[in-house]
mmCIF file of C-alpha atoms in Angstrom:
data_model
loop_
_atom_site.group_PDB
_atom_site.id
_atom_site.type_symbol
_atom_site.label_atom_id
_atom_site.label_comp_id
_atom_site.label_asym_id
_atom_site.label_seq_id
_atom_site.Cartn_x
_atom_site.Cartn_y
_atom_site.Cartn_z
ATOM 1 C CA MET A 1 79.332 164.441 42.116
ATOM 2 C CA SER A 2 81.585 167.267 40.967
ATOM 3 C CA ARG A 3 85.355 167.024 41.082
ATOM 4 C CA THR A 4 85.370 169.799 43.690
ATOM 5 C CA ASN A 5 83.072 167.827 45.990
ATOM 6 C CA ASP A 6 85.144 164.699 45.390
ATOM 7 C CA TRP A 7 88.262 166.603 46.417
ATOM 8 C CA MET A 8 86.610 167.793 49.646
ATOM 9 C CA GLU A 9 85.364 164.287 50.470
ATOM 10 C CA ILE A 10 88.672 162.644 49.693
ATOM 11 C CA ASN A 11 90.594 164.897 52.036
ATOM 12 C CA MET A 12 88.221 164.688 55.002
ATOM 13 C CA TYR A 13 90.356 162.144 56.826
ATOM 14 C CA ILE A 14 93.582 164.040 56.167
ATOM 15 C CA ILE A 15 91.945 167.310 57.228
ATOM 16 C CA GLY A 16 90.626 165.687 60.395
ATOM 17 C CA VAL A 17 94.076 164.364 61.318
ATOM 18 C CA LEU A 18 95.811 167.657 60.485
ATOM 19 C CA LEU A 19 93.332 169.673 62.535
ATOM 20 C CA ALA A 20 93.920 167.430 65.542
ATOM 21 C CA ALA A 21 97.691 167.482 65.070
ATOM 22 C CA ALA A 22 97.646 171.281 64.764
ATOM 23 C CA GLY A 23 95.623 171.515 67.946
ATOM 24 C CA VAL A 24 98.238 169.471 69.788
ATOM 25 C CA ILE A 25 101.278 171.231 68.307
ATOM 26 C CA PHE A 26 100.033 174.810 68.470
ATOM 27 C CA ARG A 27 98.222 174.378 71.766
ATOM 28 C CA ARG A 28 94.744 175.088 70.488
ATOM 29 C CA PRO A 29 93.373 171.732 71.620
ATOM 30 C CA LYS A 30 89.727 172.601 72.232
ATOM 31 C CA ILE A 31 88.558 174.346 69.056
ATOM 32 C CA LEU A 32 90.723 172.404 66.609
ATOM 33 C CA GLY A 33 89.939 169.133 68.378
ATOM 34 C CA ILE A 34 86.201 169.743 68.137
ATOM 35 C CA ALA A 35 86.580 170.635 64.458
ATOM 36 C CA SER A 36 88.569 167.433 63.903
ATOM 37 C CA PHE A 37 85.850 165.278 65.434
ATOM 38 C CA TYR A 38 83.157 166.865 63.274
ATOM 39 C CA VAL A 39 85.232 166.372 60.114
ATOM 40 C CA LEU A 40 85.772 162.721 61.016
ATOM 41 C CA GLY A 41 82.064 162.498 61.777
ATOM 42 C CA LEU A 42 81.170 163.706 58.299
ATOM 43 C CA LEU A 43 83.538 161.164 56.776
ATOM 44 C CA SER A 44 81.902 158.425 58.836
ATOM 45 C CA ALA A 45 78.402 159.598 57.896
ATOM 46 C CA TYR A 46 79.309 159.535 54.215
ATOM 47 C CA SER A 47 81.209 156.257 54.508
ATOM 48 C CA ASN A 48 81.996 154.557 51.217
ATOM 49 C CA PRO A 49 79.293 151.840 50.903
ATOM 50 C CA LEU A 50 81.392 149.879 48.397
ATOM 51 C CA TYR A 51 84.096 149.239 50.980
ATOM 52 C CA ASN A 52 82.172 149.440 54.228
ATOM 53 C CA PRO A 53 81.111 145.801 54.792
ATOM 54 C CA ASP A 54 78.359 146.737 57.270
ATOM 55 C CA TYR A 55 76.824 149.580 55.280
ATOM 56 C CA SER A 56 74.477 147.418 53.209
ATOM 57 C CA VAL A 57 73.411 145.502 56.321
ATOM 58 C CA TYR A 58 72.483 148.682 58.177
ATOM 59 C CA SER A 59 70.796 150.150 55.130
ATOM 60 C CA GLY A 60 68.844 146.957 54.448
ATOM 61 C CA TYR A 61 67.568 146.535 57.990
ATOM 62 C CA TYR A 62 66.729 150.231 58.199
ATOM 63 C CA THR A 63 64.286 149.721 55.339
ATOM 64 C CA LEU A 64 62.978 146.381 56.597
ATOM 65 C CA ALA A 65 62.378 147.705 60.109
ATOM 66 C CA GLY A 66 60.660 150.767 58.694
ATOM 67 C CA GLN A 67 58.338 148.445 56.786
ATOM 68 C CA GLY A 68 57.606 146.462 59.949
ATOM 69 C CA VAL A 69 59.876 143.493 59.168
ATOM 70 C CA ASN A 70 62.769 142.332 61.424
ATOM 71 C CA THR A 71 62.258 145.100 63.954
ATOM 72 C CA THR A 72 64.323 143.265 66.607
ATOM 73 C CA TYR A 73 67.465 142.439 64.637
ATOM 74 C CA PHE A 74 69.503 145.148 66.387
ATOM 75 C CA GLU A 75 69.140 146.614 69.883
ATOM 76 C CA GLN A 76 65.802 148.255 70.545
ATOM 77 C CA ILE A 77 66.657 151.934 70.999
ATOM 78 C CA TYR A 78 68.620 151.963 67.750
ATOM 79 C CA MET A 79 65.848 150.139 65.893
ATOM 80 C CA ARG A 80 63.096 152.389 67.244
ATOM 81 C CA LEU A 81 64.986 155.520 66.258
ATOM 82 C CA GLY A 82 65.441 154.049 62.787
ATOM 83 C CA ILE A 83 61.747 153.275 62.481
ATOM 84 C CA LEU A 84 60.883 156.796 63.647
ATOM 85 C CA ALA A 85 63.220 158.312 61.049
ATOM 86 C CA TYR A 86 61.852 156.050 58.307
ATOM 87 C CA ASP A 87 58.291 157.015 59.194
ATOM 88 C CA HIS A 88 59.269 160.676 58.777
ATOM 89 C CA GLY A 89 60.625 160.043 55.304
ATOM 90 C CA LEU A 90 64.377 160.000 55.990
ATOM 91 C CA SER A 91 66.543 157.855 53.766
ATOM 92 C CA TYR A 92 69.133 155.666 55.440
ATOM 93 C CA MET A 93 71.766 158.208 54.404
ATOM 94 C CA GLY A 94 69.829 160.999 56.085
ATOM 95 C CA PHE A 95 69.326 158.905 59.205
ATOM 96 C CA ARG A 96 73.015 157.973 59.352
ATOM 97 C CA LEU A 97 74.128 161.597 58.918
ATOM 98 C CA ALA A 98 71.778 162.851 61.635
ATOM 99 C CA MET A 99 72.801 160.107 64.079
ATOM 100 C CA VAL A 100 76.527 160.522 63.522
ATOM 101 C CA MET A 101 76.375 164.289 63.989
ATOM 102 C CA ILE A 102 74.242 163.985 67.122
ATOM 103 C CA PHE A 103 76.497 161.401 68.719
ATOM 104 C CA THR A 104 79.672 163.206 67.703
ATOM 105 C CA THR A 105 78.275 166.134 69.680
ATOM 106 C CA VAL A 106 77.521 163.810 72.600
ATOM 107 C CA LEU A 107 81.082 162.482 72.466
ATOM 108 C CA ILE A 108 82.592 165.966 72.464
ATOM 109 C CA PHE A 109 80.389 166.881 75.431
ATOM 110 C CA GLY A 110 81.659 163.811 77.304
ATOM 111 C CA ILE A 111 85.297 164.557 76.497
ATOM 112 C CA LEU A 112 84.976 168.169 77.646
ATOM 113 C CA ARG A 113 83.692 166.974 81.004
ATOM 114 C CA PHE A 114 87.136 165.401 81.475
ATOM 115 C CA THR A 115 89.493 167.731 79.605
ATOM 116 C CA ASP A 116 89.689 170.488 77.022
ATOM 117 C CA ASN A 117 92.606 168.664 75.355
ATOM 118 C CA VAL A 118 90.174 167.445 72.705
ATOM 119 C CA ALA A 119 92.725 167.534 69.886
ATOM 120 C CA PHE A 120 94.913 164.948 71.623
ATOM 121 C CA VAL A 121 91.940 162.584 71.952
ATOM 122 C CA ALA A 122 90.881 163.197 68.344
ATOM 123 C CA LEU A 123 94.375 162.505 67.016
ATOM 124 C CA SER A 124 94.773 159.302 69.038
ATOM 125 C CA TYR A 125 91.326 158.113 67.941
ATOM 126 C CA ALA A 126 91.837 159.001 64.265
ATOM 127 C CA LEU A 127 95.127 157.087 64.123
ATOM 128 C CA THR A 128 93.809 153.943 65.797
ATOM 129 C CA SER A 129 90.147 152.958 65.940
ATOM 130 C CA PHE A 130 88.344 155.461 63.739
ATOM 131 C CA PHE A 131 87.944 153.263 60.668
ATOM 132 C CA ILE A 132 86.557 150.213 62.436
ATOM 133 C CA ASN A 133 84.076 152.471 64.257
ATOM 134 C CA ASP A 134 83.223 153.906 60.848
ATOM 135 C CA VAL A 135 82.152 150.376 59.896
ATOM 136 C CA GLN A 136 80.626 149.354 63.226
ATOM 137 C CA ILE A 137 78.632 152.548 63.615
ATOM 138 C CA ARG A 138 76.304 151.375 66.407
ATOM 139 C CA ASN A 139 79.397 150.698 68.483
ATOM 140 C CA PHE A 140 80.341 154.370 68.078
ATOM 141 C CA PHE A 141 76.906 155.504 69.249
ATOM 142 C CA MET A 142 77.178 153.268 72.304
ATOM 143 C CA LEU A 143 80.677 154.489 73.166
ATOM 144 C CA THR A 144 79.697 158.164 73.178
ATOM 145 C CA ILE A 145 77.039 157.573 75.833
ATOM 146 C CA VAL A 146 79.399 155.492 77.980
ATOM 147 C CA VAL A 147 81.931 158.350 77.890
ATOM 148 C CA VAL A 148 79.263 160.666 79.298
ATOM 149 C CA ALA A 149 78.266 158.017 81.854
ATOM 150 C CA PHE A 150 81.786 157.768 83.218
ATOM 151 C CA SER A 151 82.216 161.545 83.236
ATOM 152 C CA VAL A 152 79.564 161.528 85.933
ATOM 153 C CA LEU A 153 81.836 159.354 88.092
ATOM 154 C CA LYS A 154 84.722 161.785 88.510
ATOM 155 C CA LYS A 155 83.212 162.022 91.972
ATOM 156 C CA ILE A 156 81.450 158.915 93.220
ATOM 157 C CA THR A 157 78.167 159.100 95.097
ATOM 158 C CA VAL A 158 75.119 156.854 95.107
ATOM 159 C CA LYS A 159 73.208 159.344 92.963
ATOM 160 C CA ARG A 160 76.032 159.520 90.415
ATOM 161 C CA LEU A 161 76.289 155.720 90.289
ATOM 162 C CA ILE A 162 72.576 155.471 89.528
ATOM 163 C CA ILE A 163 72.909 158.040 86.732
ATOM 164 C CA ALA A 164 75.913 156.184 85.285
ATOM 165 C CA LEU A 165 74.058 152.869 85.410
ATOM 166 C CA ALA A 166 71.066 154.417 83.657
ATOM 167 C CA LEU A 167 73.266 155.840 80.904
ATOM 168 C CA ILE A 168 75.049 152.505 80.413
ATOM 169 C CA TYR A 169 71.663 150.843 80.066
ATOM 170 C CA VAL A 170 70.645 153.422 77.448
ATOM 171 C CA SER A 171 73.935 152.890 75.583
ATOM 172 C CA ALA A 172 73.212 149.159 75.528
ATOM 173 C CA GLY A 173 70.136 150.050 73.503
ATOM 174 C CA PHE A 174 72.554 150.804 70.673
ATOM 175 C CA HIS A 175 75.023 147.976 71.256
ATOM 176 C CA SER A 176 74.960 145.295 73.947
ATOM 177 C CA VAL A 177 78.730 145.381 74.430
ATOM 178 C CA ALA A 178 77.997 148.333 76.744
ATOM 179 C CA TYR A 179 77.166 145.844 79.499
ATOM 180 C CA VAL A 180 80.867 144.999 79.724
ATOM 181 C CA PHE A 181 81.443 148.410 81.245
ATOM 182 C CA LEU A 182 79.488 147.368 84.307
ATOM 183 C CA PHE A 183 82.766 145.702 85.295
ATOM 184 C CA THR A 184 84.319 149.157 85.417
ATOM 185 C CA LEU A 185 81.976 149.981 88.275
ATOM 186 C CA VAL A 186 83.132 146.824 90.062
ATOM 187 C CA PHE A 187 86.784 147.793 89.550
ATOM 188 C CA LEU A 188 86.067 151.106 91.292
ATOM 189 C CA LEU A 189 85.792 149.132 94.532
ATOM 190 C CA PHE A 190 89.584 149.070 94.532
ATOM 191 C CA ARG A 191 90.620 152.222 96.358
ATOM 192 C CA ASP A 192 94.258 151.834 95.279
ATOM 193 C CA THR A 193 94.531 151.973 91.490
ATOM 194 C CA LYS A 194 97.775 149.999 91.272
ATOM 195 C CA THR A 195 96.271 147.202 93.347
ATOM 196 C CA GLY A 196 93.234 147.151 91.078
ATOM 197 C CA ILE A 197 95.411 146.908 87.969
ATOM 198 C CA TYR A 198 97.499 144.058 89.382
ATOM 199 C CA VAL A 199 94.504 142.086 90.664
ATOM 200 C CA VAL A 200 92.424 142.405 87.494
ATOM 201 C CA SER A 201 95.397 141.630 85.228
ATOM 202 C CA THR A 202 96.291 138.551 87.273
ATOM 203 C CA VAL A 203 92.712 137.259 87.184
ATOM 204 C CA VAL A 204 92.506 137.751 83.411
ATOM 205 C CA VAL A 205 95.786 135.915 82.848
ATOM 206 C CA PHE A 206 94.497 133.068 85.038
ATOM 207 C CA ILE A 207 91.240 132.895 83.040
ATOM 208 C CA GLN A 208 93.177 132.851 79.784
ATOM 209 C CA LEU A 209 95.328 129.939 80.994
ATOM 210 C CA ILE A 210 92.230 127.992 82.014
ATOM 211 C CA MET A 211 90.677 128.537 78.594
ATOM 212 C CA VAL A 212 93.844 127.469 76.809
ATOM 213 C CA PHE A 213 94.401 124.304 78.783
ATOM 214 C CA ALA A 214 90.915 123.315 79.983
ATOM 215 C CA GLY A 215 88.610 124.562 77.220
ATOM 216 C CA LYS A 216 86.264 127.506 76.841
ATOM 217 C CA GLU A 217 82.772 125.949 76.887
ATOM 218 C CA LEU A 218 81.998 126.724 80.543
ATOM 219 C CA LEU A 219 82.638 130.448 80.203
ATOM 220 C CA LEU A 220 80.641 130.585 76.969
ATOM 221 C CA SER A 221 77.676 128.979 78.695
ATOM 222 C CA ALA A 222 77.811 131.492 81.551
ATOM 223 C CA ILE A 223 78.002 134.440 79.141
ATOM 224 C CA THR A 224 75.049 133.359 77.004
ATOM 225 C CA THR A 225 72.941 132.686 80.100
ATOM 226 C CA ALA A 226 73.668 136.137 81.514
ATOM 227 C CA LEU A 227 73.043 137.933 78.220
ATOM 228 C CA SER A 228 69.774 136.128 77.622
ATOM 229 C CA ARG A 229 68.485 137.804 80.791
ATOM 230 C CA VAL A 230 69.684 141.371 80.297
ATOM 231 C CA THR A 231 70.270 142.130 76.616
ATOM 232 C CA GLN A 232 67.936 144.291 74.537
ATOM 233 C CA ARG A 233 68.907 142.346 71.415
ATOM 234 C CA ILE A 234 66.746 139.252 71.213
ATOM 235 C CA ASN A 235 69.008 137.181 68.955
ATOM 236 C CA LEU A 236 72.303 138.042 70.676
ATOM 237 C CA ALA A 237 72.542 135.107 73.090
ATOM 238 C CA GLU A 238 71.756 132.687 70.269
ATOM 239 C CA LYS A 239 74.277 134.387 67.996
ATOM 240 C CA ILE A 240 77.010 134.110 70.601
ATOM 241 C CA SER A 241 76.363 130.440 71.342
ATOM 242 C CA GLN A 242 76.075 129.382 67.695
ATOM 243 C CA GLN A 243 78.239 131.784 65.679
ATOM 244 C CA PHE A 244 80.851 133.282 68.008
ATOM 245 C CA ILE A 245 82.794 130.062 68.431
ATOM 246 C CA THR A 246 85.948 130.558 66.374
ATOM 247 C CA GLY A 247 88.300 133.379 67.250
ATOM 248 C CA PRO A 248 91.157 134.961 65.311
ATOM 249 C CA SER A 249 94.549 133.327 64.962
ATOM 250 C CA TYR A 250 96.842 133.094 67.973
ATOM 251 C CA VAL A 251 99.130 135.646 66.306
ATOM 252 C CA TYR A 252 96.374 138.274 66.497
ATOM 253 C CA ILE A 253 95.512 137.265 70.055
ATOM 254 C CA LEU A 254 99.157 137.601 71.078
ATOM 255 C CA LEU A 255 99.365 140.986 69.363
ATOM 256 C CA SER A 256 96.347 142.166 71.351
ATOM 257 C CA TRP A 257 97.952 141.000 74.597
ATOM 258 C CA VAL A 258 101.096 142.947 73.749
ATOM 259 C CA MET A 259 99.036 146.041 72.889
ATOM 260 C CA VAL A 260 97.021 145.950 76.106
ATOM 261 C CA PHE A 261 99.914 145.250 78.442
ATOM 262 C CA ALA A 262 102.171 147.842 76.806
ATOM 263 C CA SER A 263 99.370 150.304 77.554
ATOM 264 C CA ILE A 264 99.079 149.070 81.140
ATOM 265 C CA MET A 265 102.815 149.715 81.534
ATOM 266 C CA PHE A 266 102.216 153.289 80.379
ATOM 267 C CA VAL A 267 99.487 153.753 82.993
ATOM 268 C CA LEU A 268 101.657 152.251 85.746
ATOM 269 C CA PHE A 269 104.495 154.539 84.671
ATOM 270 C CA VAL A 270 102.237 157.555 85.079
ATOM 271 C CA LEU A 271 100.938 156.356 88.444
ATOM 272 C CA GLU A 272 104.508 155.948 89.652
ATOM 273 C CA HIS A 273 105.563 159.498 88.758
ATOM 274 C CA GLU A 274 102.402 161.579 89.023
ATOM 275 C CA LYS A 275 102.305 163.428 92.347
ATOM 276 C CA ASP A 276 98.970 165.195 91.920
ATOM 277 C CA SER A 277 96.709 162.888 93.916
ATOM 278 C CA VAL A 278 93.593 164.912 93.084
ATOM 279 C CA LEU A 279 94.263 164.537 89.358
ATOM 280 C CA LEU A 280 94.548 160.762 89.689
ATOM 281 C CA THR A 281 91.565 160.408 92.010
ATOM 282 C CA GLU A 282 89.220 162.375 89.754
ATOM 283 C CA ASN A 283 90.273 160.347 86.719
ATOM 284 C CA GLN A 284 90.502 156.918 88.324
ATOM 285 C CA VAL A 285 87.347 155.911 86.459
ATOM 286 C CA LEU A 286 89.227 156.393 83.165
ATOM 287 C CA ILE A 287 91.957 153.999 84.266
ATOM 288 C CA TYR A 288 89.440 151.354 85.266
ATOM 289 C CA ALA A 289 87.396 151.886 82.096
ATOM 290 C CA PHE A 290 90.586 151.252 80.117
ATOM 291 C CA LEU A 291 91.378 148.231 82.303
ATOM 292 C CA THR A 292 88.104 146.721 81.080
ATOM 293 C CA ALA A 293 90.064 146.032 77.874
ATOM 294 C CA THR A 294 91.701 143.097 79.618
ATOM 295 C CA LEU A 295 88.325 141.300 79.671
ATOM 296 C CA GLY A 296 88.350 141.235 75.889
ATOM 297 C CA LEU A 297 91.625 139.314 75.733
ATOM 298 C CA PRO A 298 90.380 135.844 76.763
ATOM 299 C CA MET A 299 87.093 136.485 74.951
ATOM 300 C CA MET A 300 88.985 136.795 71.664
ATOM 301 C CA MET A 301 89.311 133.024 71.640
ATOM 302 C CA TYR A 302 85.594 132.909 70.829
ATOM 303 C CA ALA A 303 85.412 135.534 68.102
ATOM 304 C CA THR A 304 87.120 138.548 66.616
ATOM 305 C CA ASP A 305 83.988 140.541 67.511
ATOM 306 C CA TYR A 306 85.084 140.627 71.147
ATOM 307 C CA THR A 307 88.037 142.814 70.227
ATOM 308 C CA ARG A 308 85.519 145.647 70.289
ATOM 309 C CA ILE A 309 85.752 145.386 74.098
ATOM 310 C CA ILE A 310 89.424 146.270 73.798
ATOM 311 C CA ARG A 311 88.826 148.990 71.233
ATOM 312 C CA ASN A 312 86.112 150.717 73.251
ATOM 313 C CA SER A 313 88.149 150.568 76.447
ATOM 314 C CA PHE A 314 91.161 152.122 74.740
ATOM 315 C CA PHE A 315 89.200 155.319 74.114
ATOM 316 C CA PHE A 316 89.351 155.940 77.854
ATOM 317 C CA LEU A 317 93.112 155.490 77.730
ATOM 318 C CA TYR A 318 93.232 158.266 75.105
ATOM 319 C CA LEU A 319 91.231 160.467 77.470
ATOM 320 C CA PHE A 320 93.498 159.661 80.398
ATOM 321 C CA ALA A 321 96.617 160.375 78.340
ATOM 322 C CA ALA A 322 95.150 163.664 77.107
ATOM 323 C CA ILE A 323 94.824 164.784 80.713
ATOM 324 C CA ILE A 324 98.282 163.556 81.680
ATOM 325 C CA PHE A 325 100.059 165.131 78.726
ATOM 326 C CA LYS A 326 98.548 168.494 79.561
ATOM 327 C CA ASP A 327 99.538 168.212 83.222
ATOM 328 C CA LYS A 328 102.771 170.022 84.115
ATOM 329 C CA ASN A 329 103.313 168.198 87.417
ATOM 330 C CA LEU A 330 104.368 164.831 86.025
ATOM 331 C CA GLU A 331 107.794 164.425 87.578
ATOM 332 C CA VAL A 332 109.555 162.754 84.687
ATOM 333 C CA THR A 333 111.065 164.083 81.494
ATOM 334 C CA SER A 334 108.583 164.474 78.663
ATOM 335 C CA PHE A 335 110.851 162.377 76.445
ATOM 336 C CA TYR A 336 110.067 159.111 78.235
ATOM 337 C CA LYS A 337 106.383 159.953 78.361
ATOM 338 C CA LYS A 338 106.261 160.639 74.632
ATOM 339 C CA VAL A 339 108.227 157.518 73.686
ATOM 340 C CA MET A 340 105.955 155.273 75.729
ATOM 341 C CA TRP A 341 102.856 156.884 74.254
ATOM 342 C CA LEU A 342 104.231 156.515 70.728
ATOM 343 C CA VAL A 343 104.649 152.787 71.369
ATOM 344 C CA VAL A 344 101.057 152.600 72.619
ATOM 345 C CA ILE A 345 99.687 154.422 69.565
ATOM 346 C CA ILE A 346 101.653 152.306 67.072
ATOM 347 C CA ALA A 347 100.637 149.084 68.826
ATOM 348 C CA SER A 348 97.009 150.268 68.941
ATOM 349 C CA ALA A 349 96.925 151.357 65.305
ATOM 350 C CA VAL A 350 98.205 147.947 64.241
ATOM 351 C CA GLY A 351 96.477 145.748 66.797
ATOM 352 C CA GLN A 352 93.006 147.292 66.575
ATOM 353 C CA ASN A 353 92.885 146.987 62.787
ATOM 354 C CA VAL A 354 94.863 143.968 61.574
ATOM 355 C CA VAL A 355 92.862 141.717 63.890
ATOM 356 C CA TRP A 356 89.900 142.199 61.523
ATOM 357 C CA GLY A 357 91.867 140.578 58.730
ATOM 358 C CA PRO A 358 93.589 141.575 55.489
ATOM 359 C CA ALA A 359 90.306 142.401 53.737
ATOM 360 C CA PHE A 360 89.476 145.142 56.241
ATOM 361 C CA VAL A 361 93.029 146.507 56.241
ATOM 362 C CA ASN A 362 92.934 146.685 52.438
ATOM 363 C CA ASP A 363 89.643 148.593 52.648
ATOM 364 C CA ILE A 364 91.020 151.320 54.933
ATOM 365 C CA PRO A 365 92.504 153.420 52.089
ATOM 366 C CA HIS A 366 89.154 153.152 50.289
ATOM 367 C CA LEU A 367 87.280 154.234 53.416
ATOM 368 C CA ALA A 368 89.604 157.247 53.534
ATOM 369 C CA HIS A 369 89.064 157.786 49.777
ATOM 370 C CA PHE A 370 92.819 157.776 49.187
ATOM 371 C CA PHE A 371 92.623 155.908 45.880
ATOM 372 C CA ASN A 372 90.095 158.338 44.414
ATOM 373 C CA GLY A 373 92.391 161.134 45.510
ATOM 374 C CA LEU A 374 95.292 159.677 43.585
ATOM 375 C CA LYS A 375 93.167 159.563 40.445
ATOM 376 C CA ILE A 376 92.296 163.254 40.780
ATOM 377 C CA LEU A 377 95.907 164.195 41.438
ATOM 378 C CA GLN A 378 96.915 162.294 38.319
#
């Protein structure tokens, strides 16, 4: 690769962040935000395989599935698309590039159904969960479809619920964690958002206390039984019962609790001061989708992998905040709003990444190609 191409690749992350920041600062949130997402998408498509721990796994199973071996290792829609691409002569790199660009477009479409403040969402995402989604690429594909699914529920009717359920089922064909978002539909039964937040948070705290003092085997048994009946990934229930049995340290679990509940305080703050009832009603689904993050907190005792529940749910918080920050009717000074959001972003940037351990954190600069950039600058 030429030094010019290296330079372009190295700066993709920086360019993506700067585009999003410029969109927020100069009030060009739609165009610059879309551009930011596509730049980040290219960086994710061309992820550094030397420092992306999942890259070789995806590449290996892409080839094996294409050859008719291990065709059920991942969820079925993802595997079938991979087999189709392999049969048409695409390399894994070509398949990854096509998929990332397609689903980046799907994500942008979903965001625009909520708000044109795309740059705000892109900046929040780039500073927090981008790199782990770069590694766990199927998770990204799943999330984009769920965003579209919930955009259907800005107004709730039976027809819209059926469409949302269908889209969640499709998203589960890329990653089974999508089934967690069925709880979001249950949360929508709470007409009053504050009541829903308090009830769900209290229940989650109660479950966490039970798991700490009485053990976690009963809940694990219930989860594996349920997944064995609905999941599209044949080995998932077995993997959960046999491998997902040791979670991260209590320090990381505590950090995640702080991150989630600091974010809940932000949402409650907005609900207290926002007087536009239509704005809150139309975007209630975003609040409840974010609230689904609380379900990941007790699950972290089983495995770090369950933090993806928190990470995915936080994307809907970014969407909600993008709408709120553009709204001029929030009856509170922008200073308090900005300070609280800054706390949320810092807590999210730390909490969503350090939980995966020092090895992943050390790989982040490599995934952004920062070290190669320093060599060129020298």
